[in-house]
Amino acid sequence: MTAKDAAKLLLNSGFMQMRSKGSHRIYFRENVRVVIPFHSGKILHPKTVQQVFTAIASFEVNQTEEQINQDEENS
């Protein structure tokens, strides 16, 4: 996965690029921060890719729990 791919996933998941410093871009959503190093089409380190997926998954789990709670309240 390249940095461009990771950024696209984060943006589609509701993260916002808040700032950049040098070749690193910092994305935030609520109180979760993900730093992506941008180096001309190079493949990201597996640990960075894992951070991206973990950050995205944490919000998907929260949304699912909220939907379940709303459904129970409406029943």
PDB file of C-alpha atoms in Angstrom:
ATOM      1  CA  MET A   1       0.000   0.000   0.000  1.00  0.00           C
ATOM      2  CA  THR A   2       1.341   3.421  -0.901  1.00  0.00           C
ATOM      3  CA  ALA A   3       0.883   6.593   1.115  1.00  0.00           C
ATOM      4  CA  LYS A   4      -1.584   7.841  -1.476  1.00  0.00           C
ATOM      5  CA  ASP A   5      -3.745   4.728  -1.001  1.00  0.00           C
ATOM      6  CA  ALA A   6      -3.626   5.067   2.788  1.00  0.00           C
ATOM      7  CA  ALA A   7      -4.597   8.732   2.621  1.00  0.00           C
ATOM      8  CA  LYS A   8      -7.551   7.892   0.385  1.00  0.00           C
ATOM      9  CA  LEU A   9      -8.767   5.241   2.853  1.00  0.00           C
ATOM     10  CA  LEU A  10      -8.460   7.633   5.786  1.00  0.00           C
ATOM     11  CA  LEU A  11     -10.272  10.466   4.013  1.00  0.00           C
ATOM     12  CA  ASN A  12     -13.093   8.134   2.936  1.00  0.00           C
ATOM     13  CA  SER A  13     -13.424   6.990   6.564  1.00  0.00           C
ATOM     14  CA  GLY A  14     -13.982  10.494   7.888  1.00  0.00           C
ATOM     15  CA  PHE A  15     -10.442  11.476   8.836  1.00  0.00           C
ATOM     16  CA  MET A  16      -9.240  14.978   7.995  1.00  0.00           C
ATOM     17  CA  GLN A  17      -5.743  16.065   7.091  1.00  0.00           C
ATOM     18  CA  MET A  18      -4.985  18.605   9.785  1.00  0.00           C
ATOM     19  CA  ARG A  19      -1.394  19.451   9.010  1.00  0.00           C
ATOM     20  CA  SER A  20       1.835  18.302   7.447  1.00  0.00           C
ATOM     21  CA  LYS A  21       5.442  18.568   8.454  1.00  0.00           C
ATOM     22  CA  GLY A  22       8.082  17.819   5.871  1.00  0.00           C
ATOM     23  CA  SER A  23       7.065  14.673   4.027  1.00  0.00           C
ATOM     24  CA  HIS A  24       4.647  13.512   6.749  1.00  0.00           C
ATOM     25  CA  ARG A  25       0.915  14.210   6.751  1.00  0.00           C
ATOM     26  CA  ILE A  26      -1.096  14.023   9.949  1.00  0.00           C
ATOM     27  CA  TYR A  27      -4.730  12.904   9.862  1.00  0.00           C
ATOM     28  CA  PHE A  28      -7.195  13.280  12.752  1.00  0.00           C
ATOM     29  CA  ARG A  29     -10.652  12.065  13.592  1.00  0.00           C
ATOM     30  CA  GLU A  30     -12.005  12.901  17.033  1.00  0.00           C
ATOM     31  CA  ASN A  31      -9.007  12.086  19.227  1.00  0.00           C
ATOM     32  CA  VAL A  32      -7.265   9.553  16.944  1.00  0.00           C
ATOM     33  CA  ARG A  33      -4.132  10.619  15.078  1.00  0.00           C
ATOM     34  CA  VAL A  34      -2.489   8.799  12.152  1.00  0.00           C
ATOM     35  CA  VAL A  35       0.810   9.951  10.627  1.00  0.00           C
ATOM     36  CA  ILE A  36       1.531   8.920   7.034  1.00  0.00           C
ATOM     37  CA  PRO A  37       5.008   9.410   5.512  1.00  0.00           C
ATOM     38  CA  PHE A  38       4.785  10.473   1.850  1.00  0.00           C
ATOM     39  CA  HIS A  39       7.825   9.342  -0.153  1.00  0.00           C
ATOM     40  CA  SER A  40       7.240   9.307  -3.936  1.00  0.00           C
ATOM     41  CA  GLY A  41       5.232   6.125  -4.454  1.00  0.00           C
ATOM     42  CA  LYS A  42       7.150   3.902  -2.026  1.00  0.00           C
ATOM     43  CA  ILE A  43       5.375   1.132  -0.166  1.00  0.00           C
ATOM     44  CA  LEU A  44       4.474   1.899   3.452  1.00  0.00           C
ATOM     45  CA  HIS A  45       5.969  -0.068   6.319  1.00  0.00           C
ATOM     46  CA  PRO A  46       3.605  -2.841   7.495  1.00  0.00           C
ATOM     47  CA  LYS A  47       3.322  -1.252  10.937  1.00  0.00           C
ATOM     48  CA  THR A  48       2.062   1.996   9.371  1.00  0.00           C
ATOM     49  CA  VAL A  49      -0.493   0.068   7.306  1.00  0.00           C
ATOM     50  CA  GLN A  50      -1.641  -1.681  10.488  1.00  0.00           C
ATOM     51  CA  GLN A  51      -2.098   1.703  12.217  1.00  0.00           C
ATOM     52  CA  VAL A  52      -4.295   2.900   9.342  1.00  0.00           C
ATOM     53  CA  PHE A  53      -6.551  -0.159   9.472  1.00  0.00           C
ATOM     54  CA  THR A  54      -6.715  -0.131  13.281  1.00  0.00           C
ATOM     55  CA  ALA A  55      -7.750   3.535  13.303  1.00  0.00           C
ATOM     56  CA  ILE A  56     -10.459   2.952  10.703  1.00  0.00           C
ATOM     57  CA  ALA A  57     -11.731  -0.207  12.431  1.00  0.00           C
ATOM     58  CA  SER A  58     -12.033   1.525  15.806  1.00  0.00           C
ATOM     59  CA  PHE A  59     -14.648   3.905  14.395  1.00  0.00           C
ATOM     60  CA  GLU A  60     -16.528   1.191  12.523  1.00  0.00           C
ATOM     61  CA  VAL A  61     -16.927  -0.797  15.758  1.00  0.00           C
ATOM     62  CA  ASN A  62     -18.211   2.295  17.596  1.00  0.00           C
ATOM     63  CA  GLN A  63     -20.735   3.026  14.838  1.00  0.00           C
ATOM     64  CA  THR A  64     -22.017  -0.559  14.906  1.00  0.00           C
ATOM     65  CA  GLU A  65     -22.468  -0.454  18.699  1.00  0.00           C
ATOM     66  CA  GLU A  66     -24.364   2.847  18.445  1.00  0.00           C
ATOM     67  CA  GLN A  67     -26.686   1.402  15.790  1.00  0.00           C
ATOM     68  CA  ILE A  68     -27.422  -1.642  17.970  1.00  0.00           C
ATOM     69  CA  ASN A  69     -28.221   0.582  20.958  1.00  0.00           C
ATOM     70  CA  GLN A  70     -30.551   2.762  18.862  1.00  0.00           C
ATOM     71  CA  ASP A  71     -32.357  -0.302  17.506  1.00  0.00           C
ATOM     72  CA  GLU A  72     -32.871  -1.632  21.042  1.00  0.00           C
ATOM     73  CA  GLU A  73     -34.265   1.729  22.209  1.00  0.00           C
ATOM     74  CA  ASN A  74     -36.690   1.878  19.281  1.00  0.00           C
ATOM     75  CA  SER A  75     -38.047  -1.646  19.937  1.00  0.00           C
TER      76      SER A  75
END
